[in-house]
Coordinates of C-alpha atoms in Angstrom, one line a residue:
M62 CA -32.6 -41.0 11.1
V63 CA -32.7 -40.7 15.0
V64 CA -29.6 -42.8 15.2
L65 CA -27.9 -40.6 12.6
V66 CA -28.8 -37.5 14.6
L67 CA -27.4 -39.0 17.8
M68 CA -24.2 -40.1 16.1
L69 CA -23.6 -36.7 14.6
L70 CA -24.4 -34.8 17.8
A71 CA -22.1 -37.0 19.7
L72 CA -19.3 -36.5 17.3
T73 CA -19.8 -32.7 17.1
A74 CA -20.5 -31.9 20.8
G75 CA -18.7 -28.8 21.6
T76 CA -17.5 -28.2 18.0
V77 CA -19.6 -25.1 17.5
Q78 CA -17.4 -23.4 20.1
A79 CA -14.3 -25.1 18.8
G80 CA -15.2 -24.0 15.3
G81 CA -14.4 -20.5 16.4
T82 CA -10.7 -21.3 16.0
L83 CA -11.3 -21.2 12.2
Q84 CA -11.7 -17.5 12.5
Q85 CA -7.9 -17.4 12.7
L86 CA -8.0 -18.6 9.1
D87 CA -10.7 -16.2 8.0
S88 CA -8.4 -14.0 6.0
W89 CA -6.2 -14.5 3.0
K90 CA -3.4 -13.1 5.0
G91 CA -1.4 -16.0 6.5
M92 CA -2.9 -18.4 4.0
E93 CA -1.6 -16.8 0.9
R94 CA 1.1 -19.4 0.3
E95 CA -1.2 -22.4 0.9
L96 CA -4.1 -21.1 -1.2
A97 CA -2.1 -19.2 -3.9
P98 CA -2.9 -20.2 -7.5
D99 CA 0.4 -22.0 -8.0
A100 CA -0.2 -24.0 -4.8
L101 CA -3.7 -25.0 -5.9
I102 CA -2.5 -26.0 -9.4
V103 CA 0.2 -28.2 -7.8
R104 CA -2.4 -29.9 -5.7
L105 CA -4.5 -30.4 -8.8
D106 CA -1.5 -31.9 -10.6
R107 CA -1.1 -34.4 -7.8
L108 CA -4.8 -35.4 -8.2
V109 CA -4.6 -35.6 -12.0
N110 CA -1.5 -37.9 -11.7
V111 CA -3.6 -40.3 -9.7
C112 CA -6.2 -40.3 -12.5
V113 CA -3.5 -40.9 -15.1
A114 CA -2.2 -43.9 -13.1
N115 CA -5.6 -45.4 -12.7
Y116 CA -7.0 -44.5 -16.2
E117 CA -8.9 -47.7 -16.7
D118 CA -10.8 -47.3 -13.3
L119 CA -12.0 -43.7 -13.8
T120 CA -15.6 -43.0 -13.2
T121 CA -17.9 -40.5 -14.8
D122 CA -18.2 -38.3 -11.6
L123 CA -14.4 -38.1 -11.4
L124 CA -14.1 -37.4 -15.1
L125 CA -16.7 -34.6 -14.8
G126 CA -14.6 -32.9 -12.2
I127 CA -11.5 -33.2 -14.3
A128 CA -13.3 -31.7 -17.3
I129 CA -14.4 -28.7 -15.2
A130 CA -10.8 -28.3 -13.9
N131 CA -9.4 -28.6 -17.4
A132 CA -11.7 -25.8 -18.5
Q133 CA -10.3 -23.5 -15.8
L134 CA -6.8 -24.3 -16.9
R135 CA -7.6 -23.5 -20.6
T136 CA -9.3 -20.3 -19.5
I137 CA -6.2 -19.3 -17.5
L138 CA -4.1 -19.8 -20.6
K139 CA -6.4 -17.7 -22.8
Q140 CA -6.9 -14.8 -20.5
G141 CA -3.5 -13.3 -20.5
P142 CA 0.3 -13.8 -20.4
L143 CA 1.8 -15.9 -17.6
P144 CA 5.4 -16.2 -16.5
E145 CA 7.0 -18.8 -18.7
P146 CA 7.5 -21.5 -16.0
Q147 CA 3.9 -21.1 -14.9
R148 CA 2.6 -21.2 -18.5
Q149 CA 4.5 -24.4 -19.2
F150 CA 3.3 -26.1 -16.1
V151 CA -0.3 -25.1 -16.8
E152 CA -0.1 -26.3 -20.4
S153 CA 1.5 -29.6 -19.3
L154 CA -1.3 -30.1 -16.7
A155 CA -4.0 -29.3 -19.3
K156 CA -2.6 -31.9 -21.6
K157 CA -2.8 -34.5 -18.8
C158 CA -6.4 -33.4 -18.2
D159 CA -7.1 -33.9 -21.9
F160 CA -5.8 -37.5 -21.7
V161 CA -7.9 -38.2 -18.6
E162 CA -10.9 -36.6 -20.1
S163 CA -10.6 -38.8 -23.2
R164 CA -11.5 -41.8 -21.1
I165 CA -15.1 -40.9 -21.6
E166 CA -14.8 -42.0 -25.3
S167 CA -13.9 -45.6 -24.3
I168 CA -16.3 -46.1 -21.5
F169 CA -19.1 -48.3 -22.9
N170 CA -20.7 -49.6 -19.8
F171 CA -22.8 -46.5 -19.1
P172 CA -25.9 -46.8 -17.1
S173 CA -28.7 -46.7 -19.7
G174 CA -30.9 -43.7 -20.4
A175 CA -30.5 -40.2 -19.3
N176 CA -27.4 -40.7 -17.2
A177 CA -25.4 -41.8 -20.3
V178 CA -26.5 -38.7 -22.2
V179 CA -25.6 -36.3 -19.3
S180 CA -22.3 -38.0 -18.7
K181 CA -21.3 -37.9 -22.4
L182 CA -22.2 -34.3 -23.0
L183 CA -21.1 -32.7 -19.7
I184 CA -17.7 -34.4 -19.6
D185 CA -16.3 -31.8 -22.1
S186 CA -14.0 -29.1 -21.0
E187 CA -15.1 -26.8 -23.8
F188 CA -18.6 -26.7 -22.3
W189 CA -17.3 -25.5 -19.0
E190 CA -14.9 -22.8 -20.2
S191 CA -15.6 -19.4 -18.8
K192 CA -17.1 -16.9 -21.2
D193 CA -17.9 -14.1 -18.9
E194 CA -16.0 -13.1 -15.8
P195 CA -17.7 -11.6 -12.8
N196 CA -17.8 -7.8 -12.7
S197 CA -15.9 -7.7 -9.4
G198 CA -13.2 -9.9 -8.0
P199 CA -14.4 -12.6 -5.7
F200 CA -11.6 -12.2 -3.1
K201 CA -12.2 -8.7 -1.8
D202 CA -12.9 -7.9 1.8
Q203 CA -15.9 -9.8 3.0
S204 CA -15.8 -9.0 6.7
R205 CA -18.9 -6.8 6.6
S206 CA -21.1 -9.5 4.9
R207 CA -19.7 -12.2 7.3
R208 CA -20.4 -10.0 10.4
R209 CA -23.9 -9.4 9.1
R210 CA -24.5 -13.2 8.5
S211 CA -23.0 -14.1 11.9
Q212 CA -25.2 -11.6 13.6
L213 CA -28.3 -13.1 11.9
M214 CA -27.4 -16.5 13.2
M215 CA -26.3 -15.5 16.7
D216 CA -29.7 -16.3 18.2
D217 CA -30.1 -19.7 16.5
D218 CA -29.6 -22.9 18.5
P219 CA -27.0 -24.7 16.3
Q220 CA -27.8 -28.1 17.8
A221 CA -31.6 -27.6 17.1
L222 CA -30.7 -26.4 13.6
M223 CA -28.6 -29.5 12.9
E224 CA -31.4 -31.8 14.1
S225 CA -33.9 -30.0 11.8
Y226 CA -31.4 -30.1 8.9
L227 CA -30.8 -33.9 9.3
E228 CA -34.6 -34.4 9.2
A229 CA -35.0 -32.3 6.1
I230 CA -31.9 -33.2 4.1
D231 CA -33.7 -36.0 2.1
A232 CA -36.7 -33.8 1.5
G233 CA -37.6 -32.2 -1.8
G234 CA -36.4 -32.8 -5.3
P235 CA -35.1 -33.5 -7.8
S236 CA -34.2 -37.1 -7.3
E237 CA -31.0 -38.3 -8.9
L238 CA -33.0 -39.9 -11.8
Q239 CA -35.0 -36.7 -12.3
S240 CA -31.8 -34.7 -12.3
D241 CA -30.3 -36.8 -15.1
E242 CA -33.5 -36.7 -17.1
C243 CA -33.9 -33.0 -16.8
L244 CA -30.3 -32.3 -17.6
S245 CA -30.6 -34.5 -20.7
E246 CA -33.6 -32.3 -21.8
L247 CA -31.2 -29.3 -21.7
L248 CA -28.3 -31.0 -23.4
V249 CA -29.5 -33.1 -26.3
N250 CA -29.8 -31.3 -29.7
E251 CA -32.8 -31.0 -31.9
S252 CA -32.2 -34.2 -33.7
E253 CA -32.5 -36.1 -30.5
N254 CA -35.3 -34.1 -28.8
E255 CA -38.2 -31.8 -29.7
F256 CA -36.5 -28.6 -28.5
N257 CA -36.3 -27.1 -31.9
S258 CA -37.8 -28.1 -35.2
T259 CA -36.6 -25.0 -37.0
G260 CA -33.1 -26.2 -37.9
N261 CA -32.1 -25.6 -41.5
S262 CA -30.5 -28.7 -43.0
N263 CA -29.8 -26.8 -46.3
S264 CA -27.5 -24.2 -44.7
T265 CA -24.4 -23.1 -46.6
P266 CA -21.1 -21.7 -45.5
N267 CA -22.3 -18.2 -46.4
S268 CA -25.7 -18.5 -44.9
A269 CA -26.8 -16.8 -41.7
P270 CA -26.1 -18.7 -38.5
P271 CA -29.0 -20.9 -37.3
P272 CA -31.3 -19.4 -34.8
A273 CA -30.7 -20.0 -31.1
K274 CA -32.3 -23.2 -29.9
R275 CA -35.6 -23.0 -28.1
L276 CA -36.2 -25.0 -24.9
I277 CA -39.1 -27.3 -24.6
L278 CA -39.1 -28.6 -21.0
S279 CA -41.3 -31.4 -19.9
R280 CA -44.0 -30.8 -17.3
E281 CA -42.3 -33.2 -15.0
C282 CA -39.0 -31.3 -15.2
S283 CA -40.6 -27.9 -14.8
A284 CA -42.2 -29.2 -11.6
A285 CA -39.0 -30.9 -10.3
M286 CA -36.8 -27.7 -10.9
S287 CA -39.4 -25.2 -9.7
L288 CA -37.9 -22.5 -7.5
R289 CA -41.1 -22.5 -5.5
K290 CA -40.4 -25.9 -4.1
R291 CA -37.8 -26.1 -1.3
S292 CA -35.1 -28.6 -1.5
Y293 CA -32.2 -29.6 0.8
G294 CA -28.8 -31.3 0.6
Y295 CA -27.9 -32.9 -2.7
H296 CA -31.4 -32.3 -4.0
L297 CA -30.7 -28.6 -3.7
T298 CA -27.2 -28.7 -5.4
H299 CA -28.6 -30.8 -8.2
K300 CA -31.3 -28.2 -8.8
L301 CA -28.5 -25.5 -8.9
L302 CA -26.6 -27.6 -11.4
F303 CA -29.6 -27.6 -13.7
Y304 CA -29.8 -23.8 -13.6
I305 CA -26.0 -23.5 -14.3
V306 CA -26.3 -25.8 -17.3
L307 CA -29.5 -23.9 -18.4
A308 CA -27.6 -20.6 -18.4
R309 CA -24.8 -22.0 -20.5
Q310 CA -27.2 -23.3 -23.2
R311 CA -28.5 -19.8 -23.9
F312 CA -31.9 -20.8 -25.2
A313 CA -33.8 -18.2 -27.2
N314 CA -36.9 -18.4 -25.1
V315 CA -35.2 -18.4 -21.7
D316 CA -34.6 -15.1 -19.9
R317 CA -31.0 -15.0 -18.8
A318 CA -31.9 -12.6 -15.9
F319 CA -34.4 -15.1 -14.6
V320 CA -31.8 -17.9 -14.7
A321 CA -29.2 -15.8 -12.9
D322 CA -31.8 -14.8 -10.3
G323 CA -32.7 -18.5 -9.9
Q324 CA -29.0 -19.4 -9.3
R325 CA -28.7 -16.6 -6.7
T326 CA -31.9 -17.7 -4.9
L327 CA -30.6 -21.3 -4.7
C328 CA -27.2 -20.3 -3.5
E329 CA -28.8 -18.1 -0.8
Q330 CA -30.6 -21.3 0.4
I331 CA -27.4 -23.4 0.1
L332 CA -25.5 -20.8 2.1
H333 CA -27.7 -21.5 5.2
E334 CA -26.7 -25.2 4.9
S335 CA -23.0 -24.4 4.3
D336 CA -22.9 -22.1 7.2
L337 CA -24.4 -24.8 9.5
I338 CA -21.9 -27.4 8.3
A339 CA -19.0 -24.9 8.9
R340 CA -20.3 -24.1 12.4
F341 CA -20.1 -27.8 13.3
D342 CA -16.4 -27.8 12.1
F343 CA -17.1 -29.7 8.9
P344 CA -18.2 -33.2 10.1
D345 CA -16.9 -35.9 7.8
L346 CA -20.5 -36.9 7.1
F347 CA -21.1 -33.6 5.2
R348 CA -17.7 -32.8 3.6
D349 CA -18.6 -34.2 0.1
L350 CA -21.8 -32.2 0.1
F351 CA -20.1 -29.1 1.5
M352 CA -17.5 -29.2 -1.3
E353 CA -20.3 -29.6 -3.9
Q354 CA -22.1 -26.6 -2.4
V355 CA -19.0 -24.4 -2.6
L356 CA -18.0 -25.5 -6.1
L357 CA -21.4 -24.9 -7.7
C358 CA -22.1 -21.6 -6.0
A359 CA -18.6 -20.3 -6.9
L360 CA -19.2 -21.5 -10.4
A361 CA -22.6 -19.8 -10.7
D362 CA -23.2 -16.5 -12.4
A363 CA -22.5 -13.6 -10.1
P364 CA -21.4 -15.9 -7.2
L365 CA -22.1 -14.9 -3.6
L366 CA -18.9 -13.6 -2.0
E367 CA -19.5 -15.9 1.0
F368 CA -18.5 -18.9 -1.1
T369 CA -15.0 -17.6 -1.5
N370 CA -14.4 -17.7 2.2
P371 CA -10.7 -18.5 2.6
A372 CA -11.4 -20.5 5.8
W373 CA -13.7 -22.7 3.9
L374 CA -11.2 -23.2 1.0
G375 CA -8.4 -23.8 3.6
A376 CA -10.5 -26.5 5.2
I377 CA -11.2 -28.2 1.9
V378 CA -7.6 -28.3 0.7
S379 CA -6.6 -29.8 4.1
W380 CA -8.8 -32.8 3.3
Q381 CA -6.6 -33.8 0.3
N382 CA -4.7 -36.9 1.4
G383 CA -1.2 -37.9 0.8
E384 CA -2.1 -39.7 -2.4
G385 CA -3.5 -36.5 -3.9
C386 CA -7.2 -37.6 -3.5
F387 CA -10.1 -36.7 -1.4
K388 CA -11.8 -39.5 0.5
Y389 CA -15.0 -39.9 2.5
Y390 CA -14.0 -41.7 5.7
G391 CA -17.5 -42.3 7.1
D392 CA -17.3 -46.0 7.0
E393 CA -13.7 -46.8 5.9
G394 CA -10.4 -45.2 6.3
D395 CA -7.6 -44.2 3.9
G396 CA -5.8 -47.3 2.7
V397 CA -8.7 -49.7 3.2
I398 CA -8.7 -51.9 0.2
G399 CA -11.5 -50.9 -2.2
P400 CA -12.8 -52.5 -5.4
N401 CA -9.7 -51.3 -7.2
A402 CA -6.5 -49.3 -6.5
L403 CA -8.2 -46.0 -7.2
T404 CA -10.9 -46.4 -4.6
T405 CA -8.4 -47.5 -1.9
H406 CA -7.4 -43.9 -1.4
C407 CA -10.0 -41.9 -3.3
S408 CA -13.7 -41.3 -3.2
T409 CA -14.3 -40.7 -6.9
H410 CA -17.2 -38.1 -6.5
M411 CA -15.4 -36.2 -3.7
S412 CA -12.1 -36.2 -5.7
G413 CA -13.9 -35.0 -8.9
V414 CA -15.4 -32.1 -6.9
G415 CA -12.0 -31.4 -5.4
A416 CA -10.3 -31.3 -8.8
A417 CA -12.9 -28.8 -10.1
L418 CA -12.6 -26.7 -7.0
L419 CA -8.8 -26.5 -7.2
G420 CA -8.9 -25.4 -10.8
L421 CA -11.7 -22.9 -10.3
F422 CA -10.2 -21.1 -7.3
A423 CA -6.8 -20.9 -9.0
R424 CA -8.5 -19.2 -12.0
L425 CA -10.6 -16.9 -9.9
Q426 CA -7.5 -15.6 -8.0
L427 CA -5.5 -15.1 -11.2
V428 CA -8.4 -13.1 -12.6
Q429 CA -8.3 -10.9 -9.5
Q430 CA -4.6 -10.4 -9.8
R431 CA -4.9 -9.2 -13.4
E432 CA -7.5 -6.5 -12.5

């Protein structure tokens, strides 16, 4: 860890001051063309084309991102009329996403256990389609909240903050295994788990709909996902993913307000980390994590406006390479031969998150334009 701290601080020396140049991008003005919905959808199309060309090598993390992106496209098509050329392009792209998403049906070499359940059930664009839009658009003027946040951090020593963050980033839970196991408890139905033993197997077409499922969460998952326990880094984003999936399941015995408040609490904690990463001018070491933070907090119920910062989105889209992918360059560069053609230019997790981000921010802007 000490070596990691020294490496990062050497790479980012002076970047806190240099990061101030990003303030020039801190407005949608001047970035409208690059970040417009059509531009983001074209970028998504390039990434999906890579997936189509490498269909046999697709991984579950990349497929999950495509499923989330596909859900955004289908929501765009359902929410109102589009100019005919735009509608045709979005429809064509959604069909390509359908094809990519279908790869999950032919992947048989899943890891055993909870990971297979989670992968199979979350890689489904219907699960991720938006049912409720935020009450207010996400791209309104945010200068007041950003000034307030900047003032709160003025007195902090960023280098000391980064050292503390690097020491804490592996702390807390859930672990990756716990995350999969707890998500599987949310996702499997009553025939596969003990959530709900009240299902009526004798229902008829004219009978009343079955009652909403009830959640029975194991003691281990209740502890791992507790809001009272602090988490950092991927542990924290995985905890947020749990609460996002929990909200979508709409269990009869789970208070929706409690879940929404939990998401907001977690995103407020994540915001401190995202801010720190941005202040160091987005070190490559943290770009994948930063993208996951922005995606999940923008996807959450009643998202914090800070996560629609155009400077942040502008930085993210600039990381898309010429092949259409996103790649982590920490230990190898673009074009270095990987296990297969896909991984030569693409980090599958980072590219999956990138696909979801492009689709989500295209949809959010189109919603704002229609208000």
